[in-house]
Amino acid sequence: MQGKILIHHEKCKGCRLCMTFCPKGCIRVSAKLNAKGYAYAECDPDKPCTGCGTCALMCPEAIIEVYRE
Amino acid sequence: MKKVYQRPRSLRDVPMHYCPGCGHSIIHRLIAELLDEMGLRESAICVPPAGCAVLAYYYLDIDMVEAPHGRATAVATGIKRVRPDNLVFSYQGDGDLAAIGTAEALHAANRGENITVIFVNNAVYGMTGGQMAPTTLSGMKTTTTPAGRNPRSEGPPIRVCELLQGLANTVYLERTAVNSPANVMKTKKAIKKAFGVQQKKAGFSLVEILSPCPTNWRMDAVASCTWIDEVMAREFPLGVIKEVPC
Amino acid sequence: MNKKLMYGTHAIGEAAIQAGCTCYFGYPITPQNELPEYMSQRLAEVPGGVFIQAESELAAINMVLGASVAGARAMTSSSSPGISLKQEGISFLAGSELPAVIVNIMRGGPGLGNIAPAQSDYFQATRGGGHGDYRLVVFAPASVQEMADLTFHAFDVADEYRTPVMIMGDGMLGQMMEPVIIPKPRKGKKMPEKDYILTGARGRPARLVKSLILDTKDMEEHNWKLVRKFKRIEERETRWEGYMLDDADMVVIAYGTAARIAKGAINRLRREDANLRVGMIRPITVSPFPVKAIREAAQTIKDFFVFEMSTGQMVDDVRLALEGQGTIHFYGRPGGVVPSARELGRSIARRYYQAIRKRKQ
């Protein structure tokens, strides 16, 4: 099953819950910081996302959009 | 690709002031999702606590009124009695509900007020900087129990659901947590059931939610979630404490 | 003319219901128990009527806050110690600009005090017993009829200015019976439109009623707004009664039960000595205080006799009103003592003759 997510980087507080619970390890800490100085979460292009939505389920800021085939 | 999830409409698109990984944010999001899914946004009236979540009224796009610390259940009682057809719920922390607001919570439950209480248990007073709460664990260090909470002098943590269980008019009491995907889904289901109890005018419902407070627990967000599983949930067992079929 | 013999507390309850009060939250405390008892019966007969005997006076005032923000006319009552428990709630009502009517049937204090009538909560009522800068509108009835009329009126004042309003009686006024005509709403009188109440955000933006204002400049402006509101109330709602002032050269100032005793004393003195010319100013609103009436009297009259059933609280407001333009003689009986008109008359006469002698020197 194909999927993808969109993370609003500027609103991420770097709590890392999404990447901790992502079953496929598709999310990682970005090397860059957002305007607030948080090392935000970003998608790892090499890891296929299934659009399961676990990340969005855990995201305290509700800033992850989930897409699925 | 079809969008299958986005920020719920009932959650205003503004950054929340909560600390990274704070359980309040997750719970606000769940409530907002339910308000959308159950079509209750235009009926809901919420009474936030005096605590970190007082600013919930900047985030939840529903009618809200501030109550003095601890008095949300009394205010919610007054609202619900005047507007029985609105969805009325209080959103309270552990200090708000189980310390200063104990009498109001206990008597609203005993009267069987047809309201829902979202009770966020993060074992400390968050907004004021991490003091001991009624639900602080024995031995747990806080800014007012530097040597760890001593059950001999400060008492053990209070289990609110179990306390209210004995009151005949309490219809639905469940304790959940927002520290893992499975538990977040259970929390959403529990709040949905609680709102359902209220819609059926069946009586008092309360959902106690173990919620991470990384800043005052002196841990990061992920460690806080683990701590809930390994330590906190032992003191506060998860699950349905009381459910009267209705 | 449906004049009935009623308890003061019952008159308050019935007048509230006639004014459209549908929600009452109370708690037992002597000497005002008859009011919650009355409301528990009457509100069951009122469509949409809500009566709760709350777990505490503190919970009760917060239920009033809830009912008020939901759009209902709501009332609570208690006596002195219970009113102390309501102060935080009253401060929130004032800060959130929510209407409510709070009845205090005062008793002897401080502490547990006793259940006898007294006027010892004047400061608590008029100086804001709760935290923060706010002023409470406080009516001081002196008869069962006034308890009914002022309660009826209080709901309109509370709604018009979006403020808590207090009816300040005492154990005697509450528990005595007098003939009273309960006011009735004018034909077709509609309840005021309220665009701030919470009804669920259907077809409109969500509403928020709160008193937390983190930005200090906004909080300051909010305070001045409440002051401006009270100025308007002062200009339009201040009430007092003058009694035999035309030829008076000494004025008694007293409210509530104390004013009734003073009237009796004045009548007695004037019968006994025609040229003992004493009159009275009786504040009906003690907040806002009738400053103008006192200043006007001070143009011609130099002696003021303040009588309170307390150690002296309203006397400060008289002193502020006079600003040194008159001599104040204070006579107080705290603790629930109710002096007789004769006793009060003796004290007034003594001060009156002293004042005349002094003026002649």
XYZ file of C-alpha atoms in Angstrom:
676
model
C 0.000 0.000 0.000
C 1.407 3.323 -1.050
C 1.151 6.403 1.164
C 2.823 9.660 2.065
C 2.716 12.249 4.777
C 3.149 16.004 4.868
C 4.703 17.485 8.017
C 4.386 21.241 8.593
C 8.024 21.647 9.608
C 7.641 25.149 10.974
C 5.061 23.977 13.504
C 6.976 20.918 14.715
C 8.351 21.066 18.278
C 10.747 18.144 17.794
C 9.069 15.868 20.357
C 9.924 12.843 18.155
C 6.815 10.849 19.037
C 5.982 10.399 15.351
C 9.305 8.831 14.448
C 9.362 6.739 17.627
C 6.068 5.034 16.790
C 6.308 4.974 12.981
C 6.224 1.217 12.166
C 8.335 1.724 9.029
C 10.910 4.158 10.406
C 10.031 6.646 7.647
C 10.530 9.749 9.779
C 13.781 11.158 11.021
C 15.128 14.228 12.738
C 16.075 16.853 10.189
C 19.573 18.268 10.221
C 18.128 21.778 9.957
C 16.232 23.711 12.637
C 12.938 25.476 12.083
C 12.432 29.161 12.898
C 11.631 28.271 16.503
C 14.892 26.396 16.783
C 13.404 22.910 16.896
C 15.069 20.041 15.034
C 11.877 19.122 13.245
C 10.673 15.763 11.959
C 10.944 15.057 8.262
C 10.268 12.140 5.914
C 13.109 9.837 4.967
C 12.696 9.525 1.172
C 14.443 6.149 1.202
C 11.858 4.556 3.482
C 8.460 3.747 1.820
C 5.505 5.125 3.785
C 2.292 3.079 3.834
C 0.082 5.992 4.941
C -0.906 4.128 8.114
C -1.268 7.412 10.019
C 0.378 6.294 13.262
C 2.520 9.411 13.172
C -0.521 11.661 12.905
C -2.160 9.670 15.679
C 0.678 10.548 18.019
C 1.443 14.091 16.847
C 0.562 16.509 19.646
C 0.552 19.448 17.254
C -1.787 17.882 14.640
C 0.564 19.065 11.891
C 0.873 15.825 9.930
C -1.346 15.217 6.909
C -1.645 11.620 5.757
C -2.268 10.457 2.198
C -3.008 6.966 0.968
C -3.632 5.243 -2.367
C -3.360 9.762 -3.300
C -6.315 10.558 -1.123
C -5.859 12.669 1.973
C -6.968 10.440 4.825
C -6.079 12.636 7.739
C -5.566 16.339 8.439
C -5.877 18.718 11.368
C -9.493 18.538 12.654
C -11.695 21.532 11.813
C -12.622 22.035 15.492
C -8.960 22.601 16.346
C -8.046 26.159 15.386
C -4.997 26.354 13.157
C -2.805 28.112 15.701
C 0.301 26.772 17.421
C -0.475 25.517 20.911
C 1.587 26.769 23.846
C 2.013 23.293 25.307
C 5.496 21.883 25.743
C 6.826 19.450 23.099
C 5.188 16.064 23.662
C 2.596 17.366 26.132
C -0.422 15.112 26.478
C -2.828 18.074 26.552
C -2.142 18.720 22.883
C -2.967 15.134 21.933
C -6.143 15.207 24.013
C -7.250 18.525 22.487
C -6.736 16.988 19.066
C -8.786 13.910 19.971
C -11.634 16.043 21.327
C -11.553 18.164 18.179
C -11.612 15.071 15.966
C -14.622 13.757 17.870
C -16.445 17.078 17.717
C -16.027 16.921 13.942
C -16.954 13.248 13.596
C -19.941 13.426 15.970
C -21.114 16.768 14.612
C -20.966 18.293 18.089
C -18.827 21.383 17.512
C -21.857 23.657 17.357
C -23.401 22.164 20.477
C -20.331 21.874 22.696
C -19.739 24.118 25.703
C -16.492 23.451 27.586
C -15.260 24.626 30.963
C -11.441 24.609 31.026
C -9.438 24.472 34.263
C -7.120 26.985 35.805
C -3.960 25.164 34.747
C -1.892 24.553 31.612
C -5.069 23.810 29.693
C -6.808 27.076 30.603
C -5.769 28.287 27.159
C -7.718 25.443 25.568
C -10.152 28.157 24.527
C -7.636 29.483 22.045
C -7.454 26.066 20.412
C -10.891 24.434 20.576
C -13.271 26.339 18.293
C -16.296 25.978 20.604
C -18.084 28.059 23.252
C -16.061 28.132 26.459
C -16.136 29.814 29.871
C -13.345 30.002 32.427
C -14.003 28.692 35.912
C -12.072 29.452 39.066
C -9.477 26.762 39.844
C -11.291 23.612 40.915
C -14.813 24.809 40.192
C -15.283 23.635 36.600
C -17.720 20.852 37.521
C -19.887 23.313 39.487
C -19.879 25.761 36.557
C -20.611 22.909 34.149
C -23.507 21.876 36.402
C -25.005 25.356 36.139
C -24.605 25.372 32.356
C -26.002 21.883 31.784
C -29.043 22.482 33.969
C -29.882 25.554 31.857
C -28.955 23.975 28.505
C -29.657 20.241 28.811
C -29.421 19.684 25.058
C -25.898 21.123 24.666
C -22.856 18.924 25.011
C -21.306 20.224 28.241
C -17.928 18.985 29.425
C -15.280 20.165 31.828
C -11.602 19.720 31.030
C -9.597 19.527 34.235
C -6.134 18.673 35.497
C -5.329 16.532 38.542
C -4.842 19.467 40.884
C -7.990 21.162 39.555
C -10.205 18.104 39.951
C -8.657 15.955 42.706
C -7.245 18.610 45.039
C -9.077 21.940 45.217
C -12.070 20.731 43.165
C -12.671 17.401 44.880
C -15.912 18.388 46.532
C -17.320 19.859 43.325
C -16.315 16.808 41.279
C -17.569 14.311 43.837
C -20.928 16.017 44.300
C -21.515 16.632 40.585
C -20.899 12.896 40.137
C -23.123 12.019 43.072
C -25.953 14.166 41.744
C -25.458 12.376 38.455
C -25.056 15.617 36.488
C -25.382 14.715 32.831
C -21.962 16.153 31.997
C -18.667 14.666 30.841
C -15.407 15.327 32.653
C -12.132 15.045 30.741
C -9.699 14.504 33.611
C -6.062 14.867 32.579
C -3.791 13.139 35.072
C -0.130 14.097 34.620
C 0.831 13.590 38.256
C 2.021 17.186 38.790
C 0.848 20.793 38.748
C 2.108 21.710 35.304
C 1.425 25.408 34.814
C 2.843 26.418 38.167
C 6.088 24.568 37.656
C 5.803 20.942 38.744
C 4.583 20.815 42.302
C 3.126 17.694 43.900
C -0.407 16.857 42.785
C -2.923 14.503 44.448
C -1.892 11.964 41.806
C 1.873 12.339 42.309
C 3.284 8.844 42.835
C 4.754 7.765 46.152
C 8.452 8.526 46.161
C 8.122 10.779 43.115
C 10.195 13.950 43.281
C 8.440 17.233 42.520
C 9.294 20.823 43.332
C 7.372 20.474 46.612
C 8.454 16.939 47.389
C 12.196 17.315 46.841
C 12.870 14.087 48.731
C 10.074 12.269 46.956
C 6.398 12.097 47.950
C 6.090 10.441 51.368
C 2.770 8.597 51.635
C 3.010 8.872 55.432
C 2.883 12.644 55.392
C 1.551 13.532 51.918
C -0.643 10.528 51.426
C -0.468 8.092 48.514
C -1.760 9.132 45.042
C -5.560 9.401 44.766
C -7.302 7.144 42.234
C -10.190 9.297 41.117
C -12.075 6.752 39.004
C -12.040 4.247 41.827
C -13.102 7.015 44.242
C -16.105 7.939 42.100
C -17.000 4.359 41.253
C -18.833 3.921 44.522
C -21.252 6.739 43.748
C -24.439 5.215 42.393
C -25.034 7.915 39.793
C -21.697 7.570 38.010
C -22.459 5.844 34.716
C -19.139 5.596 32.877
C -15.599 5.889 34.277
C -12.567 4.842 32.280
C -8.867 5.456 32.657
C -6.772 5.594 29.516
C -3.466 7.120 28.480
C -2.063 8.997 25.482
C 1.417 7.499 25.507
C 1.168 5.086 22.579
C -0.837 4.709 19.372
C -3.009 1.973 20.861
C -3.694 3.993 24.004
C -4.413 7.167 22.032
C -7.026 5.247 20.043
C -8.494 3.844 23.255
C -8.627 7.369 24.686
C -10.526 8.587 21.661
C -12.958 5.686 21.939
C -13.445 6.381 25.656
C -14.183 10.089 25.112
C -16.563 9.165 22.318
C -18.367 6.761 24.628
C -18.497 9.406 27.375
C -19.999 11.967 24.980
C -22.440 9.236 23.936
C -23.496 8.650 27.544
C -24.208 12.376 27.830
C -26.151 12.441 24.569
C -28.304 9.609 25.848
C -28.878 11.734 28.976
C -27.760 8.719 31.008
C -25.774 10.618 33.631
C -22.240 11.371 34.768
C -19.238 10.276 32.702
C -15.552 10.830 33.330
C -12.489 9.821 31.348
C -9.203 9.931 33.273
C -6.279 10.218 30.904
C -2.681 9.579 31.956
C -0.829 12.300 30.112
C 2.909 12.948 29.659
C 4.354 16.143 31.159
C 7.945 15.949 29.883
C 9.025 19.322 31.250
C 8.022 18.683 34.843
C 8.944 15.016 34.773
C 12.413 16.098 33.621
C 12.303 13.635 30.678
C 11.925 13.963 26.956
C 8.586 13.198 25.311
C 9.462 9.639 24.304
C 10.819 8.726 27.754
C 7.654 10.188 29.305
C 5.539 7.806 27.264
C 7.651 4.873 28.422
C 7.468 6.051 32.028
C 3.680 5.976 31.859
C 3.742 2.341 30.771
C 6.449 1.178 33.128
C 5.624 3.212 36.271
C 2.545 5.365 36.208
C 0.080 2.854 34.770
C 1.034 0.470 37.552
C -0.240 2.951 40.106
C -3.175 3.940 37.881
C -4.354 0.762 36.108
C -5.873 1.477 32.705
C -9.259 0.239 31.610
C -12.970 0.656 32.179
C -13.510 1.200 35.893
C -17.293 1.439 35.662
C -19.788 1.158 32.853
C -23.506 1.048 33.517
C -25.244 -0.108 30.312
C -27.396 2.733 28.982
C -54.158 44.759 45.417
C -52.646 41.371 46.229
C -50.915 42.358 49.445
C -49.709 39.316 51.388
C -48.075 38.765 54.749
C -44.681 37.242 53.913
C -41.295 36.501 55.379
C -38.554 38.755 54.083
C -36.735 35.738 52.646
C -39.861 34.474 50.919
C -40.513 37.931 49.494
C -37.007 37.883 47.995
C -37.629 34.435 46.521
C -40.998 35.292 44.994
C -39.779 38.623 43.641
C -36.810 36.852 42.041
C -39.117 34.391 40.328
C -41.380 37.190 39.126
C -38.259 38.900 37.760
C -37.601 35.803 35.633
C -35.058 34.076 37.868
C -35.193 30.398 36.924
C -32.037 29.177 38.667
C -31.268 29.192 42.385
C -28.315 27.488 44.053
C -28.137 27.598 47.843
C -26.863 26.029 51.001
C -28.298 25.887 54.497
C -27.157 28.593 56.933
C -29.219 30.419 59.539
C -30.785 33.001 59.350
C -31.604 32.545 55.615
C -32.699 28.912 55.392
C -36.249 29.858 54.505
C -35.044 31.178 51.121
C -33.546 27.938 49.787
C -36.526 26.103 51.258
C -38.922 28.448 49.471
C -37.060 28.201 46.186
C -36.902 24.395 46.380
C -40.680 24.374 46.312
C -41.429 27.296 43.999
C -38.864 26.592 41.277
C -40.337 23.132 40.838
C -43.476 24.968 39.664
C -41.588 27.223 37.269
C -41.027 25.928 33.719
C -37.271 25.405 33.283
C -36.845 26.082 36.999
C -33.557 24.798 38.464
C -32.940 24.393 42.195
C -29.812 22.793 43.607
C -28.785 22.632 47.231
C -25.070 22.681 46.493
C -22.336 20.992 48.492
C -21.070 24.387 49.655
C -21.731 28.099 49.211
C -18.595 28.127 47.122
C -19.963 25.529 44.713
C -23.280 27.407 44.644
C -21.788 30.705 43.428
C -19.958 28.797 40.686
C -23.198 27.133 39.616
C -24.630 30.656 39.400
C -21.697 31.560 37.141
C -22.516 28.592 34.906
C -26.248 29.272 34.758
C -25.605 32.961 34.097
C -23.148 32.327 31.257
C -25.732 29.921 29.801
C -28.187 32.820 29.697
C -30.424 32.259 32.717
C -31.242 34.747 35.468
C -29.565 33.084 38.458
C -29.439 33.775 42.184
C -27.791 32.469 45.303
C -28.166 33.464 48.927
C -26.367 32.905 52.177
C -25.439 34.591 55.446
C -22.114 36.223 56.324
C -19.807 33.153 56.652
C -21.297 31.666 53.485
C -20.865 34.989 51.676
C -17.177 34.881 52.608
C -16.962 31.550 50.760
C -18.501 33.123 47.658
C -16.036 35.985 47.305
C -13.753 34.369 44.734
C -16.788 33.494 42.628
C -18.109 37.059 42.903
C -14.735 38.413 41.771
C -14.892 36.076 38.741
C -18.454 37.197 37.967
C -17.299 40.817 38.087
C -14.177 40.141 36.020
C -16.063 38.078 33.445
C -18.844 40.705 33.402
C -21.598 38.206 34.157
C -24.946 39.129 35.763
C -25.987 37.466 39.028
C -27.914 38.279 42.196
C -26.368 37.369 45.555
C -28.375 37.740 48.756
C -26.607 38.217 52.105
C -28.864 37.930 55.181
C -26.238 39.221 57.559
C -25.608 37.817 61.032
C -23.259 38.588 63.926
C -19.582 37.986 63.195
C -16.667 37.558 62.778
C -15.944 33.849 62.653
C -18.908 31.669 63.466
C -20.414 34.715 65.204
C -24.077 34.133 65.931
C -27.388 34.108 64.126
C -28.623 37.484 65.327
C -29.115 40.348 62.841
C -26.069 42.550 62.217
C -24.507 44.870 59.632
C -20.929 43.681 59.997
C -20.357 42.721 56.328
C -20.571 46.268 54.921
C -16.879 46.482 54.061
C -16.897 42.978 52.593
C -19.835 43.937 50.359
C -18.875 47.467 49.328
C -15.082 47.239 49.244
C -15.060 44.055 47.198
C -14.652 41.021 49.445
C -12.925 39.160 46.637
C -9.604 39.850 44.984
C -8.970 42.511 42.386
C -10.300 45.936 41.582
C -14.044 45.637 41.196
C -17.092 47.240 42.754
C -20.266 45.412 43.632
C -23.712 46.975 43.345
C -25.199 46.573 46.831
C -28.812 47.266 47.754
C -29.752 47.633 51.453
C -33.490 47.027 51.947
C -35.139 48.205 55.168
C -38.485 46.414 54.832
C -39.998 43.241 53.411
C -41.520 45.335 50.628
C -38.094 46.718 49.739
C -36.588 43.226 49.849
C -39.066 42.284 47.144
C -38.760 45.492 45.105
C -34.968 45.687 45.236
C -34.531 41.997 44.380
C -36.885 42.410 41.427
C -34.936 45.478 40.295
C -31.545 43.835 40.961
C -32.012 41.380 38.094
C -32.544 44.237 35.623
C -29.486 46.097 36.956
C -27.394 42.913 36.795
C -28.389 42.245 33.188
C -28.197 45.855 32.024
C -24.691 46.426 33.339
C -23.526 42.746 33.233
C -22.479 42.758 36.854
C -23.126 40.828 40.077
C -25.581 42.623 42.385
C -25.980 42.028 46.113
C -29.090 42.349 48.282
C -27.778 43.017 51.794
C -30.410 42.332 54.440
C -30.007 40.945 57.933
C -31.446 38.220 60.128
C -34.291 40.433 61.330
C -35.396 41.617 57.882
C -35.079 38.057 56.599
C -37.170 36.387 59.227
C -39.816 38.977 60.023
C -43.184 39.059 58.264
C -44.718 42.191 56.792
C -47.465 42.823 54.270
C -45.917 43.022 50.811
C -47.039 43.399 47.205
C -44.784 41.255 45.036
C -43.832 43.190 41.892
C -45.014 41.709 38.613
C -43.202 42.032 35.281
C -44.797 44.649 32.989
C -47.038 43.112 30.311
C -44.957 41.907 27.357
C -41.679 42.735 29.112
C -39.084 40.627 27.319
C -35.849 39.373 28.838
C -32.865 41.400 27.587
C -30.988 40.102 24.527
C -27.646 38.669 25.558
C -25.056 38.389 22.790
C -22.352 36.993 25.066
C -24.012 33.881 26.481
C -22.932 30.355 25.596
C -25.475 28.425 23.563
C -23.167 26.431 21.295
C -21.389 27.994 18.318
C -24.163 27.273 15.789
C -24.180 29.717 12.920
C -21.868 32.124 14.727
C -18.258 32.264 15.864
C -17.457 30.488 19.117
C -17.799 32.699 22.205
C -15.460 32.919 25.132
C -16.257 34.280 28.593
C -13.208 34.691 30.786
C -11.363 36.908 33.220
C -7.787 35.761 32.528
C -6.062 38.591 30.671
C -2.340 37.930 30.480
C -1.404 41.154 28.680
C -1.058 43.772 31.425
C -2.115 46.693 29.212
C -5.270 44.840 28.244
C -5.885 43.940 31.880
C -5.433 47.590 32.881
C -7.905 48.724 30.252
C -10.333 46.054 31.440
C -10.073 47.464 34.968
C -10.765 51.022 33.791
C -13.692 49.685 31.784
C -15.165 48.212 34.984
C -14.607 51.585 36.714
C -16.412 53.431 33.909
C -19.247 50.941 34.198
C -19.557 51.607 37.927
C -19.537 55.382 37.271
C -22.545 54.907 34.982
C -24.226 52.822 37.680
C -23.425 55.556 40.206
C -25.052 58.231 38.069
C -28.203 56.216 37.312
C -28.788 53.729 40.096
C -27.861 55.478 43.336
C -30.892 55.479 45.670
C -31.555 56.947 49.122
C -34.472 58.128 51.234
C -34.610 61.450 53.069
C -36.707 61.710 56.238
C -37.673 65.034 57.928
C -34.600 66.786 56.477
C -36.245 70.148 55.675
C -35.880 71.696 59.119
C -33.214 69.356 60.459
C -29.973 70.616 61.940
C -28.669 67.142 62.675
C -28.868 64.220 60.238
C -28.866 60.564 61.203
C -27.349 58.284 58.560
C -28.331 54.633 58.776
C -29.474 51.811 56.483
C -31.545 48.659 56.744
C -32.818 47.644 60.199
C -30.649 50.365 61.812
C -32.547 52.976 59.776
C -35.903 51.626 60.999
C -34.761 51.972 64.597
C -33.428 55.470 63.860
C -36.783 56.519 62.337
C -38.503 55.336 65.485
C -36.017 57.285 67.619
C -36.454 60.462 65.539
C -40.256 60.293 65.772
C -40.012 59.763 69.522
C -37.552 62.671 70.022
C -39.536 65.078 67.891
C -42.703 64.243 69.833
C -40.960 64.852 73.157
C -39.145 68.061 72.125
C -40.474 70.004 69.139
C -37.264 71.982 68.654
C -35.073 68.877 68.595
C -34.892 68.897 64.810
C -33.277 65.650 63.635
C -33.715 64.145 60.181
C -32.309 61.090 58.430
C -30.628 60.082 55.187
C -31.126 56.353 54.523
C -28.891 54.898 51.809
C -30.855 52.312 49.786
C -27.836 51.621 47.588
C -24.795 51.469 49.872
C -22.733 50.835 46.771
C -22.857 53.185 44.915
C -23.020 55.303 48.083
C -25.287 58.431 48.043
C -22.409 60.906 48.331
C -24.277 63.809 46.633
C -27.209 63.613 49.052
C -24.866 63.862 52.026
C -22.841 66.694 50.522
C -26.024 68.612 49.784
C -27.206 68.193 53.365
C -23.769 69.341 54.555
C -24.390 72.742 52.884
C -26.706 73.623 55.738
C -26.282 70.938 58.378
C -23.060 70.467 60.312
C -23.802 67.485 62.548
C -24.130 63.898 61.308
C -25.057 60.990 63.564
C -24.073 57.644 62.024
C -25.693 54.562 63.526
C -24.739 51.042 62.492
C -25.237 47.560 63.890
C -21.477 47.093 63.666
C -18.308 48.711 65.036
C -18.522 51.312 62.266
C -17.994 50.630 58.566
C -20.411 52.814 56.618
C -19.173 55.684 58.803
C -16.026 55.684 56.661
C -18.112 56.352 53.547
C -19.847 59.204 55.359
C -16.457 60.624 56.341
C -15.291 60.351 52.709
C -18.475 62.016 51.476
C -18.204 64.905 53.945
C -14.465 65.479 53.532
C -14.404 67.338 56.824
C -17.485 69.469 56.024
C -19.339 68.231 59.119
C -18.948 66.640 62.506
C -19.591 62.907 62.687
C -21.031 61.322 65.818
C -20.863 57.510 65.594
C -22.987 55.053 67.568
C -22.499 51.366 66.919
C -23.820 48.107 68.391
C -22.031 45.093 66.842
C -22.350 41.383 67.500
C -26.031 41.006 66.746
C -27.243 43.458 69.388
C -30.372 45.330 68.273
C -30.778 48.461 70.404
C -34.228 49.906 71.076
C -35.430 53.188 69.562
C -35.486 54.669 73.053
C -31.845 53.757 73.704
C -30.799 55.175 70.322
C -32.946 58.271 70.921
C -31.118 59.025 74.159
C -27.752 58.908 72.431
C -28.976 61.095 69.552
C -30.471 63.659 71.971
C -27.292 63.819 74.037
C -25.132 64.479 70.958
C -27.731 66.950 69.632
C -27.715 69.122 72.746
C -23.904 68.943 72.998
C -23.692 70.171 69.419
C -26.080 73.081 70.091
C -24.146 74.140 73.194
C -20.915 74.007 71.245
C -22.393 76.115 68.451
C -23.614 78.707 70.918
C -20.144 79.160 72.466
